[in-house]
Amino acid sequence: MTIYCSEKNNETIYVACTFTNNRANFNNFTTKTVEIPIILPDSKICEKDGVWPITKSGYEAFLYCGNSAVGWKKRECKNQEWQKEISTCVNEDLHGIKKDIEILNKGIGLIKDDAGGLFNRIKQSTTMETFNSFANINESIVIFGTMNNVSIQQSNQWNDTVMSDFVSSISNALNDTNAWKNPLNESDFLSVTYIKTIEGIISNSNLTLDAPKTSKNVELAVCNTRDAKCSTFDANVTSDDRVVVTGFRQLNNILPYYDGIQSKTTILSVKTVNNISKTNHISVQMTFDYSKKRLRNHELYCVFLNEMNNTWSSEGCKWGGAERPDLCTCEHNSAFTIMMSKNPETLPYMEELTYAGLGISIVSLVLCLIIEFLVWDTVVKSGISNFRHVALVNISLCLLLAHCGFLASSDPKKIPQNWCSILTVTKHFFFLAVFFWMLCLSVVLLHQMIFVFDQLRKKVFLVLSITVGYVCPLICVATTYITFENGKPDEYYSTETCWLIYQGVLKGSLFSFVIPALTIVIVNLFTLVVVIMRILSPTVSDSKARDQKDVARGMIKTIVFLSPVLGITWVLGILVLYLDLTQKPYAQIVNYAFTLFNSLQGFLILLTTCLGEKKVRDALLKRFQSKKSVHSKSQSSTKETSSAMTK
């Protein structure tokens, strides 16, 4: 055929080639159409690039493999730019092994006669420098799969003699996980095929290994007795059946994700030995060292590889929870792993509940201070009442300022960093001041209970209470600020919350608040117990036994009225620090209770100390009645004067 380059319409020529088989009785003609692209002077092309020749845009260039490899490689010219090379080149040794296996697959020869030699040849092929390519890895997996199919057809089982070479070969395939990406298909899961093939070989094995077979990326162990522990890398397995456990390193990098999460630890394959178990429903207990990296309030997922749809699933698997974070229990054979959730557990409407409670508390504390101002002269008559109301005013004032600081830092992203630091110091100081003033009130109550006839002097109380209430928290805050690199961000305070940092048990700046607060709450609890014991113990003046209902009412009233002002509800804070949000539902109940009681602490103080005290209510009522009386007299006098002027 003659092609004339002067004819510009000849961009592509199609040539039909006919092949004739003279010995065939029928269908002896086969025709194939060949497309020949013509490169004209004005054609868009990709220039020559190394071994790749000039290629017309929109077409692919093909080359045969060299360097003792079989297959081809291609490169597309797209929009006058070369695309990446795609290769199907397979090492000649692997190609030869595949051809030998195909002969066995046709029924020529027995695989048990050459099993050791075949496994050794595969091992040698996988150690070559040129092995780490998708085509070679895929070919080795195909070879293992075909070998196992032939073995099953010939009723042959693999034994201990081939396991060492087998483990080395499958380990070598994981040396470079970047080579596992299929250049032709982005969604190809060769890693899942790899797992299926290995599990198929293990299921068709008769193993009695005492010591595990270990290589760089794969470790195989056999538990020949029930409830025996198999250890592989950083994981352990215990089963109620005899199992073979295979641990894989690096494999987690190429397996599918689970809900957008990638596994970061060992992949375990658990299969029963010698096909003893005819069902997949067995109990497998696995422990993963990876659990040590679990972040607080983050759930761990125990998942198995569902080979039917190439995805991870948690069905039939159960995590041990915060009490046993390393434990996974599953009810079937498969490949397993453990993953950590990307985000911590959260409680719905917690922020809304907190800010609503703080708003109510701030209004309540302002009212409480106004009421104290209005009734002070009427209510504060004795030393004891003076001590109590001084402490109450300071508790209300400090708590009001602490809550205002909390609301001011509700959105740390919208405030400057220096203000975040200032607000953290402010909250730290005033919250501590609240607790130290609660301690002062507690000491006064305790002194009144124990030393009935020995009253505190007013000046002594004021000096001690101001020292304890303001100087002690100031020392605590200053010491903490200096200790944590002079208030350095993410050391003294978190830039995300504008509050102190918790880094674990007795770790982090938060414990400069927790330890004093906890100590004071314990002292206040002791005071509350003393008051309750006093209620339970009859006095000498009691002429008759008190009604048990009256005693119970007195106890309940004492607990209800003293708990807010002594900070007893902050005991829940200890449980909040101790409980993990993954401990459902207890952690959720405690967190909601802690948030509800402490965000509404100002409101509870208003109810129990101001409005709940009869003397305060009477003083308020008397004050408003007197104002009303003065107002009515004024109106009456005005009317009389007006009447006289009229006359």
XYZ file of C-alpha atoms in Angstrom:
647
model
C 0.000 0.000 0.000
C 1.293 3.444 -0.931
C 0.807 6.412 1.436
C 1.040 9.908 -0.026
C 2.250 12.443 2.555
C 1.013 15.323 0.398
C -2.549 14.312 1.156
C -3.206 16.065 4.477
C -6.413 14.187 5.069
C -4.461 10.982 5.619
C -4.082 11.447 9.407
C -4.757 7.751 9.990
C -4.527 4.739 7.724
C -6.350 1.479 8.447
C -4.843 -1.687 7.013
C -6.571 -5.082 7.059
C -4.273 -8.082 7.484
C -5.626 -11.542 6.757
C -4.042 -14.657 8.252
C -4.635 -18.005 6.528
C -4.393 -21.443 8.152
C -4.237 -23.935 5.301
C -4.548 -26.948 7.608
C -7.783 -25.859 9.233
C -10.983 -27.470 8.031
C -13.099 -24.395 8.831
C -12.528 -20.779 10.007
C -9.148 -20.881 8.339
C -9.183 -17.121 7.653
C -8.684 -14.499 10.391
C -8.658 -10.803 9.615
C -7.259 -8.073 11.856
C -7.488 -4.349 11.172
C -4.353 -2.395 12.033
C -4.457 1.364 12.684
C -1.412 3.284 11.395
C -1.174 6.910 12.600
C 0.493 9.244 10.079
C 2.734 12.006 11.449
C 2.370 14.999 9.137
C 4.486 18.173 9.338
C 1.766 19.990 11.299
C 0.774 16.993 13.494
C 0.865 17.386 17.276
C 3.501 15.046 18.693
C 5.584 14.144 21.729
C 9.286 14.489 20.976
C 11.649 11.577 21.448
C 12.394 10.938 25.147
C 15.250 8.498 25.724
C 14.206 5.116 24.365
C 10.711 6.382 23.623
C 10.321 7.343 19.927
C 8.408 10.289 18.449
C 4.720 9.565 19.019
C 1.634 11.262 17.694
C -0.531 12.980 20.323
C -3.456 10.776 21.374
C -1.563 7.519 20.779
C 0.554 5.138 22.851
C 4.105 3.983 22.252
C 4.935 0.339 23.067
C 8.346 -1.201 23.814
C 9.373 -4.736 24.633
C 10.945 -5.319 28.055
C 14.701 -5.709 28.338
C 17.129 -6.749 31.070
C 15.935 -10.373 31.332
C 12.283 -9.383 31.677
C 9.237 -10.617 29.792
C 6.322 -8.449 28.672
C 5.900 -4.931 27.400
C 5.750 -1.369 28.581
C 3.839 1.555 27.157
C 3.660 5.309 27.424
C 0.863 7.569 26.248
C 1.340 10.847 24.404
C -1.467 13.091 25.593
C -1.819 16.753 24.614
C 1.792 16.693 23.361
C 3.059 15.589 26.788
C 4.414 12.203 27.794
C 2.459 10.431 30.521
C 4.013 8.078 33.076
C 5.318 4.719 31.962
C 3.124 1.664 32.488
C 4.971 -1.625 32.623
C 3.888 -5.267 32.606
C 7.506 -6.461 32.647
C 7.984 -9.593 34.740
C 11.298 -11.075 35.801
C 12.274 -13.942 33.523
C 12.705 -16.266 36.527
C 9.173 -15.600 37.747
C 7.840 -16.038 34.239
C 9.612 -19.410 34.043
C 8.130 -20.516 37.377
C 4.665 -19.548 36.154
C 5.105 -21.628 32.988
C 6.208 -24.652 35.084
C 3.141 -24.228 37.359
C 0.854 -24.027 34.321
C 2.232 -27.382 33.152
C 1.374 -28.894 36.543
C -2.033 -27.249 36.346
C -2.655 -29.179 33.119
C -2.182 -32.426 35.068
C 1.388 -33.162 33.945
C 3.357 -34.126 37.080
C 2.736 -34.005 40.835
C 3.291 -30.790 42.741
C 4.378 -32.582 45.916
C 7.458 -33.883 44.086
C 8.740 -30.388 43.345
C 7.128 -28.288 46.113
C 10.386 -27.526 47.927
C 12.156 -26.509 44.697
C 9.288 -24.265 43.572
C 9.056 -22.405 46.882
C 12.835 -21.927 46.925
C 12.830 -20.588 43.354
C 10.093 -18.094 44.262
C 12.093 -16.991 47.303
C 15.194 -16.409 45.142
C 13.149 -14.457 42.582
C 11.654 -12.157 45.232
C 15.091 -11.205 46.566
C 16.229 -9.684 43.252
C 16.677 -5.911 43.111
C 14.303 -5.711 40.143
C 11.496 -7.532 41.967
C 9.830 -4.465 43.534
C 7.324 -3.637 40.811
C 3.565 -4.099 40.585
C 3.884 -6.632 37.748
C 6.350 -8.834 39.661
C 4.394 -8.711 42.931
C 1.165 -9.497 41.096
C 2.880 -12.379 39.241
C 4.201 -13.902 42.494
C 0.708 -13.789 44.025
C -0.781 -15.406 40.901
C 1.895 -18.143 41.089
C 1.102 -18.887 44.753
C -2.628 -18.985 44.006
C -2.164 -21.356 41.063
C 0.175 -23.584 43.092
C -2.407 -23.879 45.863
C -5.193 -24.688 43.381
C -3.050 -27.472 41.900
C -2.249 -28.741 45.407
C -5.958 -28.897 46.310
C -6.784 -30.669 43.022
C -4.099 -33.260 43.767
C -5.224 -33.658 47.417
C -1.863 -32.381 48.606
C -1.260 -30.382 51.805
C 1.668 -28.062 52.477
C 3.893 -29.017 55.395
C 6.579 -27.448 57.591
C 9.389 -27.962 55.052
C 8.146 -25.248 52.676
C 7.037 -22.707 55.298
C 10.410 -21.005 55.746
C 10.726 -20.168 52.020
C 7.028 -19.285 51.867
C 7.286 -16.787 54.753
C 10.439 -15.229 53.268
C 8.784 -14.850 49.858
C 5.599 -13.171 51.109
C 7.711 -10.975 53.383
C 9.894 -9.807 50.477
C 6.768 -8.684 48.640
C 6.135 -6.133 51.415
C 9.590 -4.531 51.347
C 8.361 -1.656 49.163
C 4.646 -0.986 49.527
C 4.824 1.877 47.018
C 5.221 -0.740 44.274
C 1.750 -2.194 45.026
C -0.188 0.546 43.268
C -1.682 -0.729 40.025
C -0.754 1.717 37.230
C -3.754 0.559 35.174
C -6.441 0.592 37.869
C -6.435 2.939 40.846
C -9.120 0.922 42.679
C -7.354 -2.437 42.346
C -6.921 -4.146 45.729
C -3.944 -6.411 45.141
C -3.360 -6.412 48.908
C -6.706 -8.156 49.484
C -5.831 -10.785 46.876
C -2.501 -11.219 48.671
C -4.288 -11.906 51.982
C -6.760 -14.320 50.351
C -3.966 -16.269 48.654
C -1.910 -16.595 51.841
C -4.925 -17.672 53.886
C -5.795 -20.210 51.190
C -2.319 -21.773 51.420
C -2.447 -21.836 55.244
C -5.907 -23.423 55.208
C -4.485 -26.143 52.940
C -1.545 -26.834 55.273
C -0.651 -29.500 57.810
C 1.642 -27.600 60.170
C 3.268 -28.695 63.418
C 5.759 -25.834 63.854
C 6.925 -25.380 67.411
C 8.916 -22.200 66.820
C 7.436 -19.342 64.753
C 8.775 -18.665 61.279
C 9.957 -15.081 61.219
C 11.043 -12.762 58.453
C 11.344 -8.983 58.164
C 7.675 -8.263 57.456
C 5.902 -11.553 58.189
C 5.816 -13.850 61.211
C 3.915 -17.144 61.270
C 3.076 -18.963 64.512
C 1.080 -22.110 65.226
C -1.012 -22.653 68.353
C -1.299 -26.437 68.459
C -3.260 -26.505 71.717
C -6.470 -24.800 72.686
C -6.139 -21.527 74.648
C -2.426 -21.342 73.810
C -1.037 -17.867 73.126
C 0.463 -17.100 69.714
C 2.707 -14.049 69.595
C 3.550 -12.192 66.394
C 5.355 -8.849 66.389
C 3.354 -6.524 68.672
C 0.205 -8.652 68.991
C -0.940 -11.833 70.777
C -3.730 -14.256 69.909
C -5.646 -16.736 72.057
C -8.343 -18.953 70.557
C -10.682 -21.730 71.648
C -9.504 -23.709 68.601
C -6.079 -24.596 67.184
C -5.017 -21.831 64.828
C -2.228 -20.515 62.631
C -1.538 -16.830 63.220
C 0.273 -14.732 60.621
C 1.363 -11.218 61.505
C 2.106 -8.683 58.760
C 4.086 -5.489 58.974
C 3.765 -2.840 56.259
C 0.583 -4.473 54.927
C -1.550 -1.906 56.755
C -0.175 0.781 54.412
C -1.800 -0.746 51.329
C -5.040 -2.244 52.643
C -8.362 -0.373 52.246
C -9.329 2.330 54.734
C -12.082 1.916 57.329
C -14.418 4.922 57.480
C -11.555 7.117 56.268
C -9.123 5.625 58.807
C -5.952 3.767 57.900
C -4.620 0.992 60.101
C -1.385 1.935 61.867
C -0.416 -1.425 63.289
C 0.075 -5.131 62.623
C -2.420 -7.001 60.466
C -3.248 -10.431 61.902
C -4.506 -13.381 59.890
C -6.040 -16.163 62.001
C -6.854 -19.517 60.360
C -7.666 -22.904 61.863
C -5.032 -25.661 61.652
C -5.501 -28.631 59.318
C -9.088 -27.605 58.550
C -10.150 -28.991 61.936
C -12.847 -26.382 62.371
C -15.497 -26.807 59.670
C -17.154 -23.524 60.658
C -15.885 -20.000 60.750
C -17.571 -19.302 64.104
C -14.806 -19.483 66.675
C -13.771 -17.174 69.492
C -10.512 -15.327 68.905
C -9.029 -12.974 71.486
C -6.318 -10.597 70.275
C -4.254 -8.022 72.146
C -2.498 -5.202 70.298
C 0.311 -3.080 71.735
C -0.946 -0.288 69.516
C -3.562 0.450 72.187
C -0.819 2.232 74.185
C -1.017 5.020 71.589
C -4.730 5.519 72.135
C -5.631 9.126 72.880
C -8.045 9.961 75.659
C -11.730 9.722 74.665
C -10.818 8.112 71.318
C -12.540 4.834 70.520
C -10.624 1.917 69.045
C -12.237 -0.133 66.294
C -11.731 -3.894 66.143
C -12.313 -4.838 62.514
C -11.882 -7.783 60.168
C -11.324 -7.814 56.423
C -14.514 -8.737 54.617
C -13.064 -10.410 51.542
C -16.439 -10.480 49.786
C -16.484 -6.711 49.221
C -12.851 -5.783 50.011
C -13.776 -3.662 53.029
C -13.179 -3.656 56.764
C -16.113 -4.537 58.995
C -16.655 -4.583 62.765
C -19.437 -7.189 62.627
C -18.778 -10.002 65.085
C -15.886 -8.115 66.712
C -15.924 -6.350 70.069
C -13.446 -3.890 71.570
C -12.453 -4.317 75.238
C -13.264 -0.669 75.991
C -11.310 1.758 78.148
C -10.838 -0.959 80.795
C -9.095 -3.299 78.306
C -8.135 -1.052 75.380
C -5.703 -3.635 73.964
C -8.309 -6.414 73.650
C -10.279 -7.410 70.554
C -12.634 -10.391 70.619
C -13.978 -11.744 67.320
C -16.186 -14.700 66.428
C -14.691 -15.799 63.119
C -11.510 -16.434 61.136
C -10.138 -13.633 59.036
C -7.551 -10.883 58.829
C -7.877 -8.514 61.781
C -6.539 -5.205 62.950
C -7.304 -2.419 65.399
C -7.752 1.237 64.445
C -8.184 4.462 66.380
C -10.943 6.911 65.567
C -9.809 10.200 64.041
C -11.918 12.312 66.398
C -12.605 11.990 70.130
C -16.027 11.093 71.467
C -18.208 14.149 72.008
C -21.387 14.793 73.957
C -24.268 16.442 72.091
C -25.515 19.825 73.345
C -22.745 20.000 75.962
C -21.617 23.493 74.908
C -25.175 24.807 74.746
C -25.892 23.378 78.205
C -22.678 24.876 79.610
C -23.205 28.401 78.271
C -26.895 28.468 79.187
C -26.026 27.376 82.731
C -23.251 29.970 83.003
C -25.594 32.707 81.827
C -28.139 31.756 84.482
C -25.394 31.563 87.112
C -23.996 35.005 86.271
C -27.443 36.603 86.635
C -28.014 34.657 89.864
C -24.669 35.720 91.369
C -25.341 39.380 90.562
C -28.724 39.053 92.314
C -27.045 37.310 95.239
C -24.581 40.217 95.695
C -27.419 42.768 95.431
C -29.456 40.876 98.044
C -26.468 40.735 100.397
C -26.034 44.486 100.020
C -29.710 45.119 100.744
C -30.039 42.890 103.837
C -26.512 43.159 105.298
C -27.377 45.514 108.152
C -30.443 43.506 109.072
C -29.023 39.976 108.830
C -25.408 40.369 109.962
C -25.785 40.819 113.732
C -23.423 38.229 115.259
C -19.840 37.155 114.632
C -20.904 33.827 113.134
C -23.317 35.447 110.690
C -20.632 37.995 109.791
C -18.107 35.240 109.021
C -20.606 33.316 106.939
C -21.842 36.246 104.874
C -18.335 37.621 104.258
C -17.342 34.217 102.879
C -20.556 34.017 100.845
C -20.014 37.454 99.265
C -16.446 36.583 98.287
C -17.464 33.182 96.932
C -20.183 34.828 94.814
C -17.856 37.597 93.596
C -14.997 35.242 92.628
C -17.353 32.758 90.975
C -18.999 35.601 89.043
C -15.628 36.796 87.685
C -14.530 33.223 86.898
C -17.737 32.551 84.948
C -17.383 35.857 83.050
C -13.829 34.859 82.113
C -15.109 31.475 80.948
C -17.708 33.086 78.677
C -15.181 35.611 77.367
C -12.935 32.740 76.207
C -15.746 30.633 74.726
C -14.346 31.058 71.195
C -10.522 31.130 71.486
C -10.086 31.523 67.722
C -11.670 34.981 67.818
C -9.488 36.435 70.573
C -5.776 37.391 70.447
C -3.293 34.938 71.946
C -2.209 37.344 74.695
C -5.856 37.676 75.775
C -6.143 33.895 75.814
C -3.216 33.809 78.238
C -4.727 36.586 80.405
C -8.120 34.885 80.558
C -6.506 31.554 81.494
C -4.659 33.206 84.395
C -7.844 35.030 85.414
C -9.960 31.874 85.429
C -7.207 29.914 87.171
C -6.978 32.515 89.958
C -10.679 33.145 90.548
C -11.723 29.484 90.408
C -9.027 28.703 92.989
C -10.161 31.707 95.045
C -13.706 30.266 95.042
C -12.428 27.016 96.526
C -10.235 28.700 99.124
C -13.137 30.895 100.274
C -15.261 27.745 100.442
C -12.539 26.338 102.686
C -12.835 29.401 104.931
C -16.594 28.896 105.213
C -16.077 25.201 105.885
C -13.576 25.918 108.671
C -16.010 28.351 110.294
C -18.788 25.723 110.253
C -16.431 23.062 111.570
C -15.200 25.350 114.345
C -18.787 26.133 115.296
C -19.635 22.410 115.495
C -16.593 21.397 117.551
C -15.833 24.479 119.665
C -19.317 25.630 120.645
C -18.227 28.011 123.433
C -15.037 29.311 121.840
C -15.933 31.891 119.188
C -13.537 33.255 116.558
C -12.596 36.912 116.774
C -13.669 39.084 113.854
C -10.224 40.528 113.087
C -8.552 37.113 113.238
C -11.109 35.671 110.816
C -10.785 38.544 108.351
C -6.977 38.373 108.265
C -6.905 34.585 107.927
C -9.722 34.412 105.359
C -8.245 37.115 103.124
C -4.851 35.410 103.310
C -6.315 32.001 102.536
C -8.914 33.300 100.052
C -6.669 35.454 97.880
C -2.989 35.051 98.758
C -2.947 31.238 98.536
C -4.521 31.087 95.038
C -2.197 33.901 93.925
C 0.827 31.847 95.023
C -0.530 28.733 93.260
C -1.131 30.598 89.988
C 2.232 32.399 90.064
C 4.141 29.185 90.815
C 2.351 27.306 88.025
C 2.885 30.155 85.567
C 6.631 30.247 86.238
C 6.990 26.439 86.306
C 5.415 26.009 82.880
C 7.926 28.219 81.053
C 6.398 31.540 82.128
C 2.961 30.728 80.762
C 4.138 29.362 77.422
C 1.298 28.412 75.025
C 0.592 24.667 74.923
C 2.646 24.279 78.101
C 0.744 26.340 80.692
C -2.458 26.752 78.686
C -4.075 25.393 75.521
C -4.598 27.850 72.672
C -7.642 25.805 71.607
C -9.516 26.119 74.917
C -7.836 29.013 76.793
C -7.625 26.748 79.835
C -5.038 24.639 81.624
C -3.659 21.513 79.972
C -4.340 17.887 80.948
C -1.584 15.484 79.842
C -2.437 12.410 81.898
C -2.500 11.428 85.575
C -0.601 14.092 87.571
C 0.710 15.537 84.307
C 0.016 18.987 82.938
C -0.774 22.409 84.374
C -4.384 21.393 85.101
C -3.279 19.606 88.253
C -2.184 22.908 89.800
C -5.931 23.530 89.935
C -7.177 19.987 90.493
C -4.969 19.114 93.488
C -5.845 22.192 95.637
C -9.514 21.973 94.616
C -9.670 18.254 95.368
C -7.997 18.730 98.755
C -10.468 21.463 99.706
C -13.452 19.410 98.541
C -12.286 16.507 100.740
C -12.035 18.860 103.759
C -15.480 20.249 102.954
C -16.868 16.722 102.686
C -15.500 16.054 106.157
C -17.257 19.190 107.396
C -20.515 18.044 105.807
C -20.175 14.656 107.503
C -19.592 16.348 110.886
C -22.719 18.462 110.416
C -24.756 15.372 109.478
C -23.419 13.451 112.484
C -24.431 16.355 114.686
C -27.962 16.105 113.289
C -28.040 12.365 113.935
C -26.739 12.693 117.532
C -29.436 13.773 120.023
C -28.564 16.684 122.294
C -28.897 16.710 126.078
C -31.823 19.112 125.870
C -33.877 16.665 123.809
C -36.675 15.525 126.079
C -37.985 12.909 123.764
C -36.787 10.877 120.845
C -36.932 12.787 117.575
C -39.021 11.586 114.696
C -36.894 9.683 112.195
C -38.597 11.551 109.344
C -37.498 14.860 110.877
C -33.919 13.570 111.105
C -33.991 12.433 107.475
C -35.446 15.780 106.378
C -32.731 17.572 108.324
C -29.999 15.517 106.668
C -31.385 16.080 103.184
C -31.809 19.795 103.851
C -28.220 20.038 105.101
C -26.809 18.245 102.064
C -28.901 20.289 99.622
C -28.118 23.650 101.256
C -24.416 23.120 101.944
C -23.343 21.236 98.810
C -23.373 24.229 96.388
C -21.638 26.652 98.737
C -19.012 24.095 99.805
C -18.354 22.933 96.238
C -19.309 19.319 96.947
C -20.652 18.928 93.396
C -17.057 19.322 92.122
C -16.452 15.766 93.335
C -17.954 14.783 89.990
C -14.954 16.485 88.380
C -12.720 13.724 89.726
C -14.874 11.174 87.944
C -14.819 13.294 84.774
C -11.001 13.137 84.784
C -11.010 9.429 85.564
C -13.750 8.237 83.213
C -13.144 8.005 79.494
C -16.017 9.043 77.207
C -15.823 5.613 75.603
C -17.092 4.159 78.912
C -20.755 4.372 78.000
C -23.177 5.263 79.523
C -21.484 6.042 82.869
C -19.094 8.672 81.499
C -21.922 10.439 79.673
C -24.114 10.556 82.803
C -21.265 11.872 84.967
C -20.211 14.497 82.405
C -23.726 15.826 81.972
C -24.271 15.890 85.747
C -20.948 17.683 86.331
C -21.703 20.271 83.646
C -25.268 20.821 84.844
C -24.459 21.228 88.555
C -21.323 23.341 88.160
C -22.520 25.629 85.380
C -25.579 26.305 87.564
C -23.577 26.642 90.784
C -24.325 30.381 91.015
C -28.036 29.711 90.641
C -27.893 27.006 93.333
C -26.043 29.381 95.679
C -28.779 31.988 95.146
C -31.487 29.445 95.964
C -29.842 27.783 98.962
C -28.029 30.626 100.748
C -29.835 33.832 99.824
C -33.430 32.904 99.118
C -33.217 29.675 101.101
C -32.365 31.410 104.410
C -35.411 32.597 106.358
C -33.650 35.609 107.899
C -32.675 36.863 104.446
C -36.204 36.386 103.101
C -37.691 38.190 106.088
C -35.191 41.035 105.764
C -35.992 41.424 102.068
C -39.715 41.328 102.737
C -39.369 43.869 105.549
C -37.252 46.178 103.385
C -39.709 46.138 100.495
C -42.692 46.548 102.852
C -41.071 49.542 104.532
C -40.396 51.145 101.138
C -43.991 50.465 100.155
C -45.200 51.972 103.434
C -43.067 55.094 102.990
C -44.307 55.410 99.421
C -47.964 55.119 100.505
C -47.481 57.677 103.315
C -45.898 60.033 100.832
C -48.864 59.684 98.514
C -51.298 60.233 101.429
C -49.450 63.379 102.558
C -49.516 64.738 99.021
C -53.281 64.221 98.834
C -53.846 66.004 102.214
C -51.738 68.979 101.144
C -53.627 69.228 97.899
C -56.947 69.099 99.730
C -55.931 71.886 102.140
C -54.844 74.143 99.312
C -58.198 73.582 97.610
C -60.066 74.728 100.710
